[in-house]
Amino acid sequence: MLRPAPCALALACLLAAGPALAGAAATASVPTPAPPSTSSDAEASNNFSFVRYRADYQVRPDAGNVQTETYEILLKTKAAVEQFSQVRLSYSEKMETLEVVSAYTLTADGQRRDVPADRIYTQESYSSAAAAMYADRKVRVIVFPNLAPGTRLVYQLRRTQQTPYFPGYFGLWETFNVFTQYDDAEVTLSAPANLPMYVDSRGVQGSDRPTIRNGQAQWRWRYQRREPMAAQNWSAAVWEFGPNIMASTYKDWAQMGRAYQLKAGEAAQVTPQIQALADEVTAGISDRKAQADALYRWVAQNIRYVAVYLGNGGLEPNSAQSILDNHYGDCKDHVAILEALLAAKGIASSPVLIGAGGGPTLPSIPVLGRFNHAITYVPEFDLYLDSTSAWARFGQLPDGDLGAPVLHTRDATLARTPANDPQRNATVMDVRFTFDAQGNLRGETVPQLGDNAEIGMRAQFAQLNAQNRARAEESIMAASGFDGRGQLQLQGVPVDLTRPFGYRMAFQAEDYVDFGVAGGMAVPDPPGGESVRGLYATASAPDNQTPFYCNASLREETYRLQFPDNAPIIAIPASQRFTNAAGDYQVDWSRKGQEVTVHHRLQQNAVRGADALCQPQDYAAFRALYREVRRGFRGQVLYGRLPASGG
């Protein structure tokens, strides 16, 4: 199902916020597979429409190519004006050129206003500015003046790729967003007839078989969508189900794996300095798995991660020695230096290309954009490692790396990372509330974190200091509806990857309940814990029209409520259980003296298996399951002294 992402702690919301991408323009030509999310992006895209879109690809015999794109975009709202005030276009200065052929606006009354030459300029990319190793990455910026709702912005780009990413590789991937209006879109492709080209399209007009003229193979596709699909509560990445065009000169994924390995293998050479470091890090450690653990931790915590993702920069990792000299690198570089360090101790590993955060599907056409990240596989221990995460212990993987298709480049084979299932995402929470006679309470929330939650909590708690810790504790209490104080208590050190990490939240609140009168009490929200009680809000729509992600998961919550003697317990709710295709939910109520215990257990199913998307018709089962969870949390403990009956 859709993985809702509310903040488990107010701390997460306070510390995790980052700068928004200024002027990020949504285009049809750049598929960006994303982790499961709500439909906010889909709603935003309804703020504009593509009046006209053209993409023309001219491929040379060596797989180099010229891509010409033309956009005419109608801005419908102020939000669209903000979104398109700047259009930012990334390119590799070493491998390609990017020319803005024209850029202008058309006002609602038909006036054309050309973008001044000084408003089209080149910037260093963030990664290039942060590290000289990536100085070839540039960003071409177009600043459109005097925008207003009703304005059309028009621009044409010519991108010339002099050097293919891999020898003989050309890839095309066009995805049309079903949540956006397209009045007139057309994609054309031309290549030498003797150049292998594997093509697959879905939901567009046009044939995957080319027309041959004068030794050139030509394809043409058209697409139109006058009425955007309404925003959906849950949706997989649009490319998973929407109109698509894919083309590649590579026949299969193995060919891409071998091409990557040509340079990756060279980068992971063991130098004397690499050997010395591997010996130093593993000094006194004889167990081979413990050696691998120590080397992984060294890379994760000592090589600064500079985010140049696969497909967004040069695809050749830098040499392990240069990465060691600079102490920074991107995902490919992390893999290269870890591979070299492991090799120095006789432990074999392979680079792994992965579609991180993009769901379980792998296209039949090998297009590079499906893989956006690189990690490490150690066959001796059957373990995947992602050293770009400074918070994952040896053997743990960040959420986005789980259940993903991968390509092992050393032997050019496809595989999958471990499923994102209860073995890794289960979360158990114990909460105690003790009330005194005046209605004040004290208590404690004790989560038992699964792998996914532990990684996230390490990252958040590592940012705590005296000032923001107090602020976080106040916000946590306020979010739970308590007038009181809370104290976070860390169990372990966030940066210590040799031991598990967790936390507890102790709290006190005044005047929470009036025991002077008989009443009913639902189980309070747990300060410092994330409850499943709010899940139904994510399934508020009566139906869902798109496929969505649905991992198996397990959540358990136990609440113990100790009532004072002046508030005798009259009744507690009955236990209940509900089961359907989406999962199993049960709530068990029990009482011992003045203590009431309630246990909630929600197990969700990967309805169509760990490697498949859930389909729109599966949504109803999840909605029904979440409705039962909502009902289960409505149960109240009845307490107090009832007035004596007359007569």
XYZ file of C-alpha atoms in Angstrom:
647
model
C 0.000 0.000 0.000
C 0.924 3.602 -0.020
C 3.510 4.188 2.679
C 2.242 7.255 4.556
C 5.049 9.350 5.969
C 3.863 11.390 8.921
C 6.535 12.472 11.384
C 6.919 9.866 14.090
C 8.231 12.675 16.249
C 7.807 16.408 16.046
C 11.603 16.221 16.084
C 11.485 14.772 12.592
C 9.492 17.719 11.259
C 11.699 20.251 12.998
C 14.990 18.887 11.750
C 14.260 17.213 8.453
C 12.991 20.216 6.496
C 15.241 21.239 3.629
C 15.302 23.904 0.924
C 12.843 23.466 -1.938
C 14.105 23.238 -5.492
C 13.604 26.707 -6.953
C 11.746 26.773 -10.231
C 11.792 23.028 -10.788
C 9.913 22.509 -14.020
C 7.968 19.299 -14.615
C 8.575 18.097 -18.172
C 7.418 15.150 -20.160
C 10.916 14.145 -21.156
C 12.574 13.452 -17.808
C 11.056 10.470 -15.991
C 11.756 10.715 -12.300
C 10.670 7.534 -10.530
C 9.848 8.506 -6.974
C 9.161 6.761 -3.752
C 5.515 6.211 -2.864
C 3.910 9.525 -2.130
C 0.612 11.284 -1.889
C -0.774 12.972 -4.984
C 0.499 16.458 -4.117
C 2.681 16.482 -7.239
C -0.290 15.461 -9.324
C -2.359 18.287 -7.897
C 0.437 20.759 -8.562
C 0.687 19.668 -12.187
C -2.937 20.676 -12.747
C -1.764 24.259 -12.326
C -0.416 24.218 -15.880
C -0.860 22.394 -19.164
C 1.311 21.512 -22.126
C -0.203 23.357 -25.069
C 2.501 21.959 -27.298
C 5.390 19.572 -26.671
C 7.888 18.276 -29.200
C 10.871 16.001 -28.669
C 13.014 14.999 -31.628
C 15.937 12.583 -31.299
C 18.529 12.265 -34.069
C 20.912 9.368 -33.325
C 24.341 8.970 -34.934
C 25.975 5.623 -35.804
C 28.132 5.809 -32.637
C 24.955 6.332 -30.493
C 25.759 10.005 -29.920
C 22.671 12.099 -30.560
C 21.032 15.479 -30.861
C 17.824 15.996 -28.906
C 15.650 19.014 -29.670
C 12.816 19.807 -27.268
C 10.118 22.450 -27.662
C 7.764 23.428 -24.852
C 4.714 25.673 -24.874
C 3.243 25.705 -21.380
C 0.106 27.516 -20.221
C 0.328 28.789 -16.653
C -3.088 28.598 -15.030
C -2.438 29.643 -11.433
C -0.081 31.655 -9.246
C 1.458 28.385 -8.098
C 2.434 27.642 -11.709
C 3.925 31.123 -12.034
C 6.173 30.362 -9.059
C 7.038 26.918 -10.363
C 8.127 28.128 -13.796
C 9.666 31.484 -12.925
C 12.985 29.707 -13.486
C 13.593 26.648 -15.609
C 16.804 24.844 -14.590
C 18.392 22.337 -16.955
C 21.267 20.110 -15.859
C 23.888 18.779 -18.246
C 27.420 17.371 -18.322
C 29.834 19.884 -19.845
C 32.263 17.044 -20.605
C 29.793 14.819 -22.414
C 27.248 17.154 -23.994
C 26.308 20.687 -24.935
C 23.025 22.385 -24.106
C 21.811 25.308 -26.183
C 18.732 27.409 -25.507
C 17.568 28.032 -29.078
C 14.734 30.376 -28.067
C 12.812 31.440 -24.985
C 9.884 33.836 -24.746
C 6.467 34.368 -23.213
C 3.078 34.978 -24.797
C 0.741 37.105 -22.696
C -2.956 36.357 -22.488
C -3.610 39.069 -25.103
C -1.014 37.623 -27.502
C 2.045 39.805 -26.889
C 5.410 38.095 -27.301
C 8.202 38.951 -24.887
C 11.605 37.423 -25.510
C 13.721 36.442 -22.537
C 16.693 38.868 -22.402
C 20.051 37.268 -23.178
C 21.376 38.042 -19.697
C 18.463 36.100 -18.188
C 19.753 32.879 -19.773
C 22.911 31.858 -17.997
C 24.981 28.942 -16.723
C 25.597 28.013 -13.110
C 27.676 25.406 -11.384
C 25.543 22.565 -10.122
C 25.319 22.095 -6.359
C 27.589 19.063 -6.515
C 30.157 20.837 -8.683
C 30.303 23.735 -6.287
C 30.770 21.347 -3.363
C 33.506 19.227 -4.921
C 35.970 19.970 -7.706
C 35.851 16.303 -8.736
C 32.446 16.998 -10.320
C 33.232 20.314 -11.981
C 31.788 19.201 -15.347
C 28.204 19.377 -14.056
C 26.476 22.599 -15.099
C 22.977 24.035 -14.881
C 21.514 26.189 -17.637
C 18.978 28.615 -16.177
C 16.188 30.443 -18.017
C 14.514 33.220 -15.997
C 11.115 34.129 -17.452
C 10.028 37.713 -16.643
C 6.559 39.147 -16.031
C 4.679 35.907 -15.621
C 1.015 35.826 -14.642
C -1.803 33.293 -14.812
C -2.838 33.023 -18.449
C 0.706 33.490 -19.741
C 2.289 30.911 -22.008
C 5.997 30.305 -21.785
C 7.756 28.907 -24.815
C 11.294 27.588 -25.028
C 13.306 25.322 -27.282
C 16.440 23.393 -26.297
C 19.060 21.561 -28.294
C 21.057 18.982 -26.358
C 23.968 17.452 -28.258
C 25.533 14.398 -26.686
C 29.030 14.077 -28.061
C 30.001 11.117 -25.890
C 27.482 8.351 -25.108
C 27.194 7.410 -21.439
C 28.331 3.903 -22.388
C 29.969 2.785 -25.645
C 27.260 2.320 -28.253
C 24.457 3.202 -25.826
C 21.532 5.444 -26.642
C 18.420 5.532 -24.503
C 15.103 7.347 -24.830
C 12.514 7.457 -22.072
C 9.462 9.676 -22.399
C 6.688 9.528 -19.807
C 3.502 11.572 -20.018
C 1.957 12.449 -16.671
C -1.688 11.341 -16.564
C -2.376 14.101 -14.028
C -1.398 16.799 -16.538
C -3.164 18.160 -19.603
C -1.435 17.664 -22.962
C -3.113 19.382 -25.904
C -0.572 18.330 -28.513
C 2.526 16.202 -27.852
C 4.766 14.482 -30.362
C 7.989 12.466 -30.065
C 10.120 11.524 -33.069
C 13.183 9.294 -33.297
C 15.569 8.826 -36.201
C 18.576 6.478 -36.278
C 20.664 4.604 -38.836
C 18.675 1.594 -40.012
C 21.594 -0.719 -39.225
C 21.902 0.503 -35.632
C 20.100 -1.903 -33.254
C 17.155 -0.143 -31.611
C 14.768 -1.851 -29.202
C 11.500 0.035 -28.761
C 8.435 -0.263 -26.554
C 5.549 2.165 -26.141
C 2.286 2.228 -24.206
C -0.727 4.519 -24.300
C 0.419 6.641 -27.256
C -0.466 6.763 -30.950
C 2.221 5.390 -33.208
C 3.989 2.166 -34.080
C 7.048 0.583 -32.483
C 8.023 -0.607 -35.969
C 10.029 2.008 -37.871
C 9.616 3.452 -41.310
C 12.834 3.008 -43.324
C 13.849 5.803 -45.694
C 17.273 6.376 -47.245
C 19.003 4.143 -44.716
C 17.321 5.836 -41.728
C 14.829 4.230 -39.374
C 12.173 6.667 -38.180
C 9.521 6.491 -35.466
C 6.775 8.963 -34.601
C 4.404 8.949 -31.629
C 1.643 11.363 -30.676
C -0.146 11.869 -27.377
C -3.068 13.971 -26.212
C -4.929 14.230 -22.927
C -7.483 17.000 -22.691
C -8.762 16.117 -19.231
C -6.145 15.316 -16.581
C -6.880 12.445 -14.252
C -8.124 13.588 -10.869
C -5.529 13.498 -8.108
C -5.377 10.135 -6.350
C -4.735 9.380 -2.695
C -2.255 6.635 -3.561
C -0.173 6.348 -6.689
C 2.923 4.556 -7.863
C 5.366 6.528 -9.999
C 3.520 7.629 -13.123
C 5.873 5.786 -15.470
C 4.723 2.490 -13.924
C 1.261 2.776 -15.501
C 1.084 5.947 -17.615
C 1.790 6.535 -21.303
C 5.415 5.663 -22.016
C 7.928 5.526 -24.836
C 11.188 3.647 -24.314
C 13.982 2.955 -26.757
C 17.500 1.601 -26.311
C 20.382 0.416 -28.456
C 21.106 -2.183 -25.764
C 19.284 -5.484 -26.124
C 19.171 -6.421 -22.444
C 20.178 -5.293 -18.974
C 23.215 -7.588 -18.948
C 24.725 -5.514 -21.747
C 24.377 -2.397 -19.598
C 25.928 -4.161 -16.608
C 28.959 -5.203 -18.627
C 29.358 -1.672 -19.996
C 29.348 -0.170 -16.506
C 31.794 -2.746 -15.196
C 34.414 -1.846 -17.830
C 35.282 1.363 -15.984
C 34.061 0.414 -12.512
C 36.494 -2.501 -12.347
C 39.413 -0.225 -13.157
C 38.357 2.283 -10.502
C 38.491 -0.284 -7.686
C 42.187 -1.065 -7.980
C 44.002 -1.752 -4.698
C 46.888 0.685 -4.221
C 49.484 0.509 -1.432
C 47.606 3.263 0.429
C 44.296 1.382 0.088
C 45.966 -1.797 1.355
C 47.480 0.040 4.318
C 44.131 1.570 5.239
C 42.315 -1.797 5.001
C 44.948 -3.371 7.265
C 44.676 -0.507 9.751
C 40.871 -0.554 9.912
C 40.764 -4.342 10.418
C 43.712 -4.607 12.801
C 42.962 -7.225 15.460
C 39.875 -8.531 13.592
C 40.192 -12.065 12.230
C 36.561 -12.843 11.358
C 35.973 -12.003 7.689
C 32.423 -10.740 8.166
C 33.574 -8.506 11.019
C 36.311 -7.188 8.738
C 33.728 -6.345 6.082
C 31.628 -4.617 8.753
C 34.576 -2.484 9.889
C 35.471 -1.455 6.333
C 31.853 -0.626 5.491
C 31.555 1.558 8.591
C 34.781 3.356 7.753
C 33.515 4.307 4.287
C 30.034 5.257 5.538
C 31.426 7.576 8.194
C 34.582 8.936 6.560
C 33.805 9.446 2.860
C 31.601 12.515 2.552
C 28.683 11.821 0.271
C 28.383 14.281 -2.626
C 25.082 13.580 -4.359
C 25.758 13.115 -8.051
C 23.270 10.367 -8.859
C 23.664 7.767 -11.534
C 22.074 9.174 -14.670
C 22.665 12.763 -13.519
C 26.389 12.906 -14.081
C 29.325 11.060 -15.490
C 28.837 7.313 -15.130
C 32.450 6.388 -14.506
C 33.454 6.211 -10.841
C 36.632 7.967 -9.815
C 39.549 5.804 -8.748
C 39.494 4.448 -5.211
C 42.808 6.173 -4.553
C 41.513 9.617 -5.601
C 38.424 9.107 -3.446
C 40.661 8.289 -0.497
C 42.799 11.352 -1.216
C 39.742 13.648 -1.294
C 37.557 11.896 1.312
C 34.389 12.506 -0.677
C 32.506 10.876 -3.513
C 29.122 10.086 -5.003
C 27.353 6.736 -4.860
C 29.545 5.168 -7.559
C 32.665 6.352 -5.735
C 31.455 4.917 -2.428
C 31.059 1.583 -4.169
C 34.508 1.800 -5.779
C 36.451 2.547 -2.598
C 34.526 -0.033 -0.564
C 35.151 -2.632 -3.272
C 38.874 -1.831 -3.187
C 39.078 -1.978 0.624
C 37.249 -5.305 0.707
C 39.457 -6.667 -2.049
C 42.505 -5.679 -0.003
C 41.328 -8.226 2.585
C 40.453 -10.852 -0.012
C 36.688 -10.236 0.154
C 35.008 -10.063 -3.267
C 32.172 -7.617 -3.969
C 30.257 -6.241 -6.925
C 28.890 -2.826 -7.839
C 25.113 -2.908 -7.996
C 22.966 -0.518 -10.016
C 19.639 0.001 -8.268
C 16.357 1.757 -8.865
C 16.208 3.227 -5.363
C 12.783 4.396 -4.253
C 11.197 3.480 -7.561
C 9.157 0.425 -6.716
C 9.527 -3.210 -7.772
C 9.060 -2.926 -11.535
C 11.847 -3.167 -14.100
C 11.082 -2.142 -17.703
C 11.683 -4.695 -20.448
C 13.709 -2.103 -22.364
C 17.109 -1.375 -20.724
C 16.967 2.381 -20.181
C 19.577 3.885 -17.902
C 17.152 6.201 -16.090
C 15.548 3.268 -14.254
C 18.734 2.919 -12.217
C 19.421 6.038 -10.187
C 21.838 4.803 -7.541
C 24.733 2.405 -6.926
C 25.344 0.175 -3.898
C 27.522 -2.842 -3.041
C 26.825 -6.582 -2.954
C 29.049 -8.996 -1.005
C 28.256 -12.537 -2.248
C 30.236 -14.259 0.514
C 27.692 -13.013 3.068
C 24.769 -12.480 0.652
C 24.542 -8.862 1.836
C 23.769 -5.579 0.145
C 25.500 -2.500 1.597
C 24.752 1.174 0.982
C 27.618 3.183 2.426
C 26.082 6.470 1.257
C 23.853 6.115 4.337
C 25.846 7.117 7.395
C 23.097 5.707 9.624
C 22.581 2.117 8.441
C 24.302 -0.651 10.376
C 26.080 -3.435 8.504
C 23.373 -5.480 6.791
C 20.701 -2.772 7.068
C 19.456 -0.900 4.010
C 17.597 2.417 3.783
C 13.897 2.085 3.037
C 14.268 3.143 -0.608
C 16.830 0.394 -1.298
C 14.542 -2.447 -0.210
C 12.498 -4.552 -2.605
C 14.163 -2.931 -5.608
C 15.363 -4.423 -8.891
C 19.155 -4.390 -9.152
C 21.852 -5.160 -11.693
C 25.028 -6.821 -10.421
C 27.606 -5.426 -12.818
C 30.468 -7.826 -12.068
C 28.553 -10.803 -13.477
C 25.887 -8.755 -15.344
C 22.922 -10.440 -13.643
C 19.589 -9.078 -12.453
C 18.390 -9.592 -8.886
C 16.346 -7.910 -6.155
C 17.287 -6.472 -2.815
C 15.566 -7.949 0.260
C 11.864 -7.159 0.452
C 10.654 -4.280 2.580
C 8.694 -6.653 4.812
C 8.011 -7.042 8.565
C 11.469 -8.505 9.070
C 12.800 -4.997 8.425
C 9.925 -2.584 8.919
C 8.101 -4.003 11.947
C 7.642 -1.495 14.752
C 6.487 -2.315 18.267
C 5.522 0.364 20.772
C 4.720 0.098 24.481
C 3.079 3.047 26.221
C 2.149 3.448 29.879
C -0.191 6.089 31.319
C -0.531 6.395 35.106
C -3.233 8.776 36.368
C -3.432 10.249 39.866
C -6.603 11.176 41.746
C -6.447 14.776 40.488
C -6.388 13.729 36.818
C -2.708 14.403 36.243
C -0.674 11.758 34.474
C 2.834 10.525 33.981
C 3.979 7.958 31.501
C 6.503 6.632 29.062
C 6.588 5.706 25.372
C 9.045 2.946 24.474
C 9.349 2.115 20.755
C 11.182 -0.976 19.560
C 12.489 0.169 16.201
C 12.717 -1.990 13.106
C 15.613 -1.471 10.709
C 13.868 1.240 8.682
C 12.841 3.251 11.713
C 16.234 2.864 13.396
C 18.041 4.339 10.380
C 15.693 7.320 10.314
C 15.881 7.924 14.040
C 19.687 7.865 14.029
C 19.747 10.619 11.414
C 17.276 12.749 13.354
C 18.734 12.301 16.827
C 22.264 12.976 15.560
C 21.150 16.574 15.069
C 20.001 17.059 18.654
C 21.637 19.692 20.776
C 20.561 21.357 24.013
C 18.568 24.063 22.233
C 16.635 22.083 19.650
C 16.184 19.146 22.008
C 14.061 21.265 24.370
C 12.112 22.626 21.430
C 11.530 19.134 20.066
C 10.287 17.874 23.438
C 7.841 20.771 23.678
C 6.559 20.155 20.166
C 6.125 16.445 20.775
C 3.975 17.119 23.815
C 1.902 19.746 22.023
C 1.314 17.424 19.050
C -0.035 14.763 21.425
C -2.470 17.219 23.002
C -0.837 17.268 26.436
C -0.243 20.267 28.671
C 2.985 19.084 30.215
C 6.624 18.217 29.826
C 8.531 15.472 28.062
C 12.048 14.123 28.212
C 13.715 12.237 25.366
C 16.065 9.525 26.535
C 18.479 8.063 23.971
C 19.399 4.380 24.083
C 22.725 4.222 22.318
C 24.703 6.756 20.299
C 23.361 7.727 16.840
C 26.784 7.618 15.166
C 27.794 4.279 16.709
C 26.979 1.720 14.018
C 28.283 -1.175 16.083
C 25.236 -1.254 18.371
C 21.451 -0.921 18.010
C 19.910 2.482 18.641
C 16.615 3.508 20.183
C 14.941 6.033 22.438
C 12.299 6.451 25.101
C 10.021 9.373 25.863
C 9.043 10.073 29.470
C 6.281 12.616 30.025
C 4.073 14.303 32.622
C 0.866 16.261 32.066
C -1.451 18.221 34.336
C -5.233 18.229 34.486
C -5.703 15.726 31.679
C -9.010 14.333 32.987
C -11.613 15.155 35.633
C -12.258 12.101 37.770
C -14.882 13.996 39.761
C -17.490 12.883 37.252
C -18.159 9.615 35.481
C -16.877 9.542 31.950
C -15.233 7.707 29.088
C -11.645 7.840 27.897
C -10.194 6.770 24.578
C -6.544 5.761 24.651
C -4.510 9.003 24.475
C -2.022 9.662 21.693
C 1.445 8.422 22.657
C 3.935 11.304 23.023
C 7.034 10.472 21.007
C 5.454 7.596 19.117
C 3.737 7.152 15.762
C 0.386 5.408 16.009
C -1.554 3.632 13.277
C -4.740 5.282 14.522
C -4.590 7.945 11.808
C -4.125 5.635 8.828
C -7.715 5.972 7.630
C -7.076 9.605 6.717
C -4.755 8.371 3.960
C -7.625 6.365 2.458
C -10.326 9.022 2.631
C -11.220 8.816 -1.072
C -13.903 6.228 -1.909
C -11.798 4.697 -4.699
C -8.400 4.888 -6.359
C -7.757 4.825 -10.102
C -4.020 4.125 -10.235
C -1.736 1.273 -9.173
C 0.128 1.788 -5.907
C 2.907 0.268 -3.811
C 1.902 -2.230 -1.147
C 4.587 -3.724 1.065
C 3.955 -6.232 3.817
C 4.346 -4.580 7.233
C 3.636 -5.121 10.909
C 2.731 -2.602 13.608
C 1.983 -3.427 17.236
C 0.967 -0.961 19.936
C 0.346 -1.827 23.598
C -1.152 0.722 25.990
C -1.398 0.294 29.755
C -3.667 2.711 31.599
C -3.485 2.746 35.418
C -6.536 4.462 36.930
C -6.661 5.834 40.506
C -8.902 4.286 43.124
C -11.298 7.252 43.051
C -12.164 6.390 39.424
C -13.472 2.816 39.501
C -13.590 1.149 36.094
C -17.141 0.508 34.930
C -16.513 -1.206 31.595
C -13.981 -1.732 28.846
C -14.662 -2.393 25.128
C -14.865 -5.886 23.711
C -11.910 -7.244 21.770
C -12.362 -7.507 18.023
C -10.650 -8.818 14.907
C -10.944 -8.065 11.197
C -9.316 -9.885 8.275
C -9.439 -9.300 4.548
C -7.079 -9.481 1.562
C -5.210 -6.355 2.661
C -4.269 -7.720 6.070
C -5.314 -8.503 9.599
C -6.203 -6.114 12.435
C -7.039 -7.061 15.976
C -7.493 -5.133 19.191
C -7.506 -6.940 22.526
C -8.811 -5.320 25.722
C -8.129 -6.696 29.195
C -8.378 -5.502 32.786
C -6.612 -6.352 36.008
C -7.829 -4.342 38.944
C -7.453 -0.656 38.094
C -5.164 -1.290 35.128
C -6.504 -1.590 31.597
C -4.350 -2.995 28.818
C -5.175 -2.618 25.126
C -3.116 -4.199 22.365
C -3.439 -3.238 18.699
C -1.852 -5.371 15.983
C -1.989 -4.434 12.304
C -0.419 -6.752 9.757
C -0.595 -5.625 6.143
C -0.084 -7.805 3.091
C 1.767 -7.322 -0.161
C -1.456 -8.273 -1.905
C 0.129 -9.274 -5.212
C 3.522 -10.315 -3.871
C 6.621 -8.401 -2.893
C 7.659 -7.841 -6.517
C 4.393 -6.438 -7.852
C 2.270 -3.323 -7.634
C -1.154 -3.319 -6.082
C -3.885 -2.493 -8.578
C -6.741 0.024 -8.277
C -9.231 -2.717 -7.363
C -7.080 -3.619 -4.329
C -7.628 -0.196 -2.769
C -11.058 -1.059 -1.342
C -9.585 -3.771 0.896
C -7.018 -1.392 2.390
C -9.685 1.231 2.960
C -11.886 -1.294 4.764
C -8.914 -2.463 6.856
C -8.030 1.087 7.867
C -11.645 1.806 8.740
C -11.532 -1.035 11.254
C -8.350 0.409 12.743
C -10.121 3.738 13.178
C -13.017 2.000 14.881
C -10.657 0.060 17.133
C -9.161 3.289 18.470
C -12.595 4.742 19.188
C -13.098 2.327 22.078
C -13.372 4.009 25.487
C -12.802 2.951 29.069
C -15.830 3.905 31.169
C -14.891 5.043 34.696
C -16.280 6.839 37.746
C -19.034 6.400 40.284
C -22.509 6.193 38.843
C -25.262 7.936 40.837
C -27.494 5.612 42.819
C -30.809 4.919 41.103
C -33.907 6.437 42.748
C -36.871 4.571 44.079
